[in-house]
Amino acid sequence: MTKKKQIKTIALLTSGGDSPGMNCVIRSITRTAIGQGIKVYGIQRGYAGLLNNQFVELNASSVGNIIQRGGTILHSSRCPEFKEKHNREKAAQILDDRGVDALIVIGGDGSFKGALALEQEQNIPVIGIPGTIDNDISGTEYTIGFDTAVQTAIEAVDKIRDTAASNDRTFLIEVMGANSSSIALKVGVCTGAENVLLSHQKVDYEKIANAIRRGERRGKNSSIIIVAEGPKPGRSYDISHVLEDLHHISSRVCILGHIQRGGSPTANDRFYGSLMGQMSIQALLKGKHRHAIVVRNDHAECVPLTDCSEKSDHAMKEFVGIAEELSI
Ligand code: F6P
């Protein structure tokens, strides 16, 4: 259900882990809104900043020269306090005091859950824009930052391959994504990895060892195994030890870590970020008050926010197994 309310003032925030391309979204929202005569507030440090009343008014020049910059000029934070109803009531009061008619949230599934609760309980119109490197939100095939993170990881893996090949070594390279294997799958295919270890899958040491031995028999002197991070970083060290103990295969571990969250956004992240920002204002002007801007079949669309408030590993699932198939 949509209900029409005149939109004169909006606020936007970036929430959770930052991702390259968030600045493109901020720029696009601000400039589209200003073009429509709407006043724009940026809230600093996500929901935590909302609760602390950290508002800055944005104009066309305050979002100049940021399209190419990684991170978020508004800063971001994780804010578990926003799960509590009394804090959402406080947030609604602060938004009301500022005369804010709608809030745009750029972040992941957790940030969308907060936005949904704010709309449902406090009647604040909200629009969500998926921004996380993990590409792990239900209802969308793409999240802003994923493409840049993948590109950064590919460049790192290519470099590691040079040293792996020169010293005849096996490398376990762990990529980010928490419980999502999206980054691992795409990086695995794009770097010609010998194996991709998914975050939810039990590690099949026998299979890894067989693949390495098979490669050696046909003259391959090095292997790259991409490891999806899982619930916490570092599991590659355990995997490396077990490979050594069970199969006498020695390996080096490289955990790429937060390098994947930084850097200048790629064309895809700039393009979708710009498009989604613009569409969020158009959606509000059409009276859509509990929606998200997503990508489906390569097209940006406006869908109910309820489609997007779960963590989901669907985006790259159809590509499971391709890397291994191509690396025989
Ligand atoms: O933003 C997503 C993400 O980068 C995950 O891939 C990673 O597991 C997590 O955030 C790291 O979070 P933090 O920066 O809070 O350590």
Coordinates of C-alpha atoms and ligand atoms in Angstrom, one line a residue:
M1 CA 0.0 0.0 0.0
T2 CA 1.3 3.5 -0.8
K3 CA -0.1 6.7 0.6
K4 CA 0.7 10.1 -0.8
K5 CA 2.3 12.7 1.4
Q6 CA 4.0 15.8 0.1
I7 CA 7.7 15.5 0.4
K8 CA 9.5 18.8 1.2
T9 CA 12.4 17.5 3.3
I10 CA 14.2 14.2 3.2
A11 CA 17.1 12.7 5.2
L12 CA 19.5 10.0 4.1
L13 CA 22.0 7.9 5.9
T14 CA 24.6 5.2 5.2
S15 CA 24.6 2.2 7.6
G16 CA 26.6 -0.9 8.4
G17 CA 29.9 -1.7 6.6
D18 CA 30.7 1.1 4.1
S19 CA 30.9 0.1 0.4
P20 CA 32.4 1.8 -2.6
G21 CA 29.7 3.6 -4.5
M22 CA 27.8 4.9 -1.5
N23 CA 29.1 8.4 -2.4
C24 CA 27.6 8.1 -5.8
V25 CA 24.2 7.3 -4.2
I26 CA 24.5 10.3 -1.8
R27 CA 25.4 12.6 -4.7
S28 CA 22.5 11.3 -6.9
I29 CA 19.9 11.5 -4.1
T30 CA 21.0 15.0 -3.1
R31 CA 21.1 16.5 -6.6
T32 CA 17.8 14.8 -7.7
A33 CA 16.0 16.0 -4.6
I34 CA 17.4 19.6 -4.9
G35 CA 16.3 19.6 -8.5
Q36 CA 12.8 18.9 -7.3
G37 CA 12.9 21.7 -4.6
I38 CA 13.3 19.2 -1.7
K39 CA 15.6 20.1 1.2
V40 CA 18.2 17.3 2.0
Y41 CA 19.7 16.4 5.3
G42 CA 22.6 13.9 5.5
I43 CA 22.7 12.0 8.8
Q44 CA 26.2 11.2 9.9
R45 CA 27.2 7.7 11.2
G46 CA 24.1 5.8 10.3
Y47 CA 21.4 5.1 12.9
A48 CA 23.8 6.0 15.7
G49 CA 24.1 9.5 14.3
L50 CA 20.3 9.7 13.9
L51 CA 20.0 8.9 17.6
N52 CA 22.6 11.5 18.4
N53 CA 21.0 14.2 16.1
Q54 CA 24.0 14.4 13.8
F55 CA 22.4 16.1 10.8
V56 CA 24.1 18.2 8.1
E57 CA 22.3 20.0 5.4
L58 CA 23.5 18.9 1.9
N59 CA 23.5 21.0 -1.2
A60 CA 24.7 20.5 -4.8
S61 CA 28.3 21.5 -3.9
S62 CA 28.6 19.5 -0.8
V63 CA 28.3 16.4 -2.9
G64 CA 30.7 17.6 -5.6
N65 CA 33.9 15.7 -6.4
I66 CA 32.8 12.6 -4.5
I67 CA 31.6 10.3 -7.3
Q68 CA 35.0 8.7 -7.6
R69 CA 35.7 8.4 -3.9
G70 CA 35.4 5.1 -1.9
G71 CA 33.8 5.0 1.6
T72 CA 31.0 7.3 2.5
I73 CA 31.3 11.1 3.2
L74 CA 28.5 10.7 5.7
H75 CA 30.4 8.0 7.7
S76 CA 28.7 4.8 8.7
S77 CA 28.3 2.6 11.8
R78 CA 26.7 -0.6 13.1
C79 CA 24.0 0.3 15.6
P80 CA 22.5 -2.6 17.6
E81 CA 20.7 -0.1 19.8
F82 CA 18.3 0.6 16.9
K83 CA 16.8 -2.9 17.4
E84 CA 15.1 -1.5 20.5
K85 CA 11.7 0.1 20.1
H86 CA 12.3 3.0 22.5
N87 CA 15.3 4.1 20.3
R88 CA 13.2 4.0 17.2
E89 CA 10.6 6.2 18.9
K90 CA 13.4 8.6 19.8
A91 CA 14.6 8.6 16.2
A92 CA 11.1 9.3 14.9
Q93 CA 10.8 12.3 17.3
I94 CA 14.2 13.6 16.1
L95 CA 13.1 13.3 12.4
D96 CA 9.8 15.0 13.2
D97 CA 11.6 17.9 15.0
R98 CA 13.7 18.4 11.8
G99 CA 10.6 18.3 9.6
V100 CA 11.8 15.2 7.7
D101 CA 9.1 13.7 5.5
A102 CA 11.0 10.6 4.4
L103 CA 14.2 8.8 5.2
I104 CA 16.5 7.0 2.6
V105 CA 18.7 4.2 4.0
I106 CA 21.7 3.0 2.1
G107 CA 22.9 -0.3 3.7
G108 CA 22.4 -4.0 4.1
D109 CA 19.6 -6.3 5.2
G110 CA 20.0 -5.3 8.9
S111 CA 19.8 -1.6 8.0
F112 CA 16.6 -2.4 6.0
K113 CA 15.1 -4.2 9.0
G114 CA 15.6 -1.0 11.0
A115 CA 14.0 1.1 8.2
L116 CA 11.0 -1.3 8.0
A117 CA 10.4 -1.1 11.7
L118 CA 10.6 2.7 11.6
E119 CA 8.0 2.8 8.9
Q120 CA 5.7 0.2 10.4
E121 CA 5.8 1.5 14.0
Q122 CA 6.5 5.2 13.6
N123 CA 4.9 5.8 10.2
I124 CA 8.0 7.4 8.7
P125 CA 8.2 6.9 4.9
V126 CA 11.4 5.0 4.1
I127 CA 13.2 3.9 0.9
G128 CA 16.1 1.4 1.0
I129 CA 19.0 1.3 -1.4
P130 CA 21.2 -1.9 -1.1
G131 CA 24.8 -0.9 -0.2
T132 CA 27.2 -3.7 0.9
I133 CA 30.1 -5.4 -0.7
D134 CA 28.6 -8.8 0.3
N135 CA 25.8 -9.0 -2.3
D136 CA 23.7 -10.8 0.2
I137 CA 20.3 -9.1 0.3
S138 CA 17.0 -10.9 -0.6
G139 CA 15.1 -9.4 -3.5
T140 CA 18.0 -7.9 -5.4
E141 CA 20.7 -9.4 -7.7
Y142 CA 23.1 -6.5 -7.0
T143 CA 24.3 -4.4 -4.1
I144 CA 26.3 -1.2 -4.4
G145 CA 30.0 -2.0 -3.7
F146 CA 30.1 -5.6 -4.8
D147 CA 31.6 -5.0 -8.1
T148 CA 34.4 -2.8 -6.7
A149 CA 35.2 -5.3 -4.0
V150 CA 35.4 -8.2 -6.6
Q151 CA 37.7 -6.1 -8.8
T152 CA 40.0 -5.3 -5.9
A153 CA 40.1 -9.0 -4.9
I154 CA 40.8 -10.0 -8.5
E155 CA 43.8 -7.7 -8.7
A156 CA 45.1 -9.0 -5.4
V157 CA 44.7 -12.7 -6.5
D158 CA 46.4 -12.0 -9.8
K159 CA 49.4 -10.7 -7.9
I160 CA 49.5 -13.6 -5.6
R161 CA 49.3 -16.0 -8.6
D162 CA 52.6 -14.5 -9.8
T163 CA 54.4 -15.5 -6.6
A164 CA 52.5 -18.7 -6.3
A165 CA 53.6 -19.8 -9.8
S166 CA 57.2 -18.6 -9.2
N167 CA 57.6 -20.6 -6.0
D168 CA 55.4 -23.6 -6.9
R169 CA 53.0 -23.0 -4.1
T170 CA 49.4 -23.5 -3.1
F171 CA 47.7 -20.4 -1.7
L172 CA 44.4 -20.1 0.3
I173 CA 43.1 -16.7 -0.3
E174 CA 40.3 -15.6 1.9
V175 CA 37.8 -13.0 0.7
M176 CA 35.2 -11.1 2.6
G177 CA 31.4 -11.6 2.5
A178 CA 30.6 -13.0 6.0
N179 CA 28.1 -15.8 5.4
S180 CA 27.7 -14.9 1.8
S181 CA 29.9 -16.6 -0.9
S182 CA 29.1 -14.1 -3.6
I183 CA 32.5 -12.5 -3.7
A184 CA 34.3 -15.8 -3.5
L185 CA 32.3 -17.3 -6.4
K186 CA 32.8 -14.4 -8.7
V187 CA 36.5 -13.9 -7.8
G188 CA 37.0 -17.7 -8.2
V189 CA 35.7 -17.7 -11.7
C190 CA 37.5 -14.5 -12.7
T191 CA 40.9 -15.6 -11.4
G192 CA 40.8 -19.2 -12.7
A193 CA 40.9 -20.5 -9.1
E194 CA 41.4 -24.2 -8.7
N195 CA 38.8 -24.4 -5.9
V196 CA 36.3 -22.1 -4.2
L197 CA 35.3 -23.0 -0.7
L198 CA 31.8 -21.7 0.1
S199 CA 30.9 -20.3 3.5
H200 CA 28.2 -22.9 4.3
Q201 CA 29.8 -25.9 2.9
K202 CA 31.8 -28.5 4.8
V203 CA 35.4 -28.4 3.5
D204 CA 36.0 -31.5 1.3
Y205 CA 39.8 -32.0 1.9
E206 CA 39.9 -35.1 -0.2
K207 CA 38.5 -33.2 -3.2
I208 CA 40.9 -30.3 -2.8
A209 CA 43.9 -32.7 -2.5
N210 CA 42.8 -34.7 -5.6
A211 CA 42.5 -31.5 -7.6
I212 CA 45.9 -30.4 -6.6
R213 CA 47.5 -33.8 -7.4
R214 CA 45.7 -34.0 -10.7
G215 CA 47.0 -30.6 -11.6
E216 CA 50.5 -31.6 -10.7
R217 CA 50.3 -34.7 -12.9
R218 CA 49.6 -32.4 -15.9
G219 CA 52.5 -30.1 -15.0
K220 CA 50.6 -27.4 -12.9
N221 CA 53.0 -26.2 -10.3
S222 CA 50.7 -23.9 -8.2
S223 CA 47.1 -23.6 -7.1
I224 CA 44.8 -20.9 -5.9
I225 CA 42.0 -21.8 -3.5
I226 CA 39.5 -19.0 -2.8
V227 CA 38.0 -19.3 0.7
A228 CA 34.7 -17.5 1.5
E229 CA 35.1 -15.9 4.9
G230 CA 32.2 -17.4 6.8
P231 CA 31.0 -16.2 10.3
K232 CA 34.4 -14.8 11.2
P233 CA 37.7 -14.1 9.4
G234 CA 40.6 -16.6 9.6
R235 CA 39.2 -20.0 8.9
S236 CA 41.8 -20.4 6.1
Y237 CA 44.5 -21.0 8.7
D238 CA 42.7 -24.1 10.1
I239 CA 42.0 -25.3 6.6
S240 CA 45.7 -24.9 5.7
H241 CA 46.8 -26.9 8.8
V242 CA 44.4 -29.8 8.0
L243 CA 45.6 -29.9 4.4
E244 CA 49.1 -30.3 5.7
D245 CA 48.2 -32.9 8.3
L246 CA 45.9 -35.1 6.2
H247 CA 47.4 -34.7 2.8
H248 CA 50.9 -33.3 3.2
I249 CA 50.0 -30.4 1.1
S250 CA 51.7 -27.2 2.3
S251 CA 50.0 -23.9 1.6
R252 CA 50.3 -20.2 2.3
V253 CA 47.4 -18.2 3.6
C254 CA 46.4 -14.6 2.6
I255 CA 43.4 -12.9 4.1
L256 CA 42.5 -10.0 1.9
G257 CA 40.3 -8.3 4.6
H258 CA 39.2 -4.7 4.6
I259 CA 41.2 -3.7 1.5
Q260 CA 38.1 -5.1 -0.3
R261 CA 35.9 -2.4 1.3
G262 CA 37.9 0.6 0.0
G263 CA 38.9 2.1 -3.3
S264 CA 37.4 4.1 -6.1
P265 CA 34.1 2.6 -7.3
T266 CA 33.9 0.8 -10.6
A267 CA 31.7 1.9 -13.5
N268 CA 28.9 -0.6 -12.4
D269 CA 28.9 0.8 -8.8
R270 CA 28.9 4.4 -10.0
F271 CA 26.2 3.7 -12.6
Y272 CA 23.8 1.7 -10.4
G273 CA 24.5 4.1 -7.5
S274 CA 23.6 7.1 -9.6
L275 CA 20.5 5.4 -11.0
M276 CA 19.2 4.0 -7.7
G277 CA 19.7 7.4 -6.0
Q278 CA 17.6 9.1 -8.6
M279 CA 15.0 6.4 -8.6
S280 CA 14.6 6.7 -4.8
I281 CA 13.5 10.3 -5.1
Q282 CA 11.2 9.5 -8.0
A283 CA 9.6 6.7 -5.9
L284 CA 9.0 9.0 -2.9
L285 CA 7.4 11.6 -5.3
K286 CA 5.1 8.9 -6.6
G287 CA 4.0 8.2 -3.0
K288 CA 6.0 5.0 -2.5
H289 CA 6.7 4.8 1.2
R290 CA 8.1 1.4 2.1
H291 CA 10.1 0.4 -0.9
A292 CA 13.6 -0.5 -2.0
I293 CA 15.4 0.1 -5.3
V294 CA 16.8 -3.1 -6.5
V295 CA 18.4 -4.7 -9.6
R296 CA 16.6 -7.6 -11.3
N297 CA 17.5 -8.9 -14.7
D298 CA 20.0 -6.1 -15.0
H299 CA 17.4 -3.4 -14.5
A300 CA 16.8 -1.1 -11.6
E301 CA 13.3 -1.5 -10.1
C302 CA 11.3 -0.2 -7.2
V303 CA 9.9 -3.1 -5.1
P304 CA 8.3 -3.4 -1.6
L305 CA 11.0 -3.1 1.1
T306 CA 9.7 -6.4 2.7
D307 CA 11.2 -8.2 -0.3
C308 CA 14.7 -7.1 0.8
S309 CA 14.9 -7.4 4.6
E310 CA 16.5 -10.8 4.7
K311 CA 20.1 -12.0 4.4
S312 CA 20.3 -14.1 1.3
D313 CA 23.1 -15.9 -0.6
H314 CA 21.1 -16.2 -3.8
A315 CA 22.8 -13.7 -6.1
M316 CA 25.7 -15.9 -7.3
K317 CA 24.4 -19.3 -6.5
E318 CA 23.9 -20.4 -10.1
F319 CA 27.6 -20.1 -10.6
V320 CA 28.7 -22.7 -8.0
G321 CA 31.1 -25.2 -9.4
I322 CA 32.1 -23.2 -12.5
A323 CA 35.6 -22.2 -11.3
E324 CA 36.5 -25.9 -10.5
E325 CA 35.1 -27.1 -13.8
L326 CA 37.3 -24.7 -15.8
S327 CA 40.5 -25.3 -13.8
I328 CA 41.0 -29.0 -14.6
Ligands
F6P1 O1 30.3 -4.9 5.2 C1 30.3 -6.3 5.0 C2 31.6 -6.8 5.6 O2 32.7 -6.3 5.0 C3 31.7 -8.3 5.6 O3 32.1 -8.8 4.4 C4 32.6 -8.6 6.7 O4 32.5 -9.9 7.3 C5 32.2 -7.5 7.7 O5 31.6 -6.5 7.0 C6 33.4 -6.9 8.5 O6 32.8 -6.0 9.4 P1 33.7 -5.0 10.3 O7 34.2 -4.0 9.3 O8 32.6 -4.4 11.2 O9 34.7 -5.8 10.9

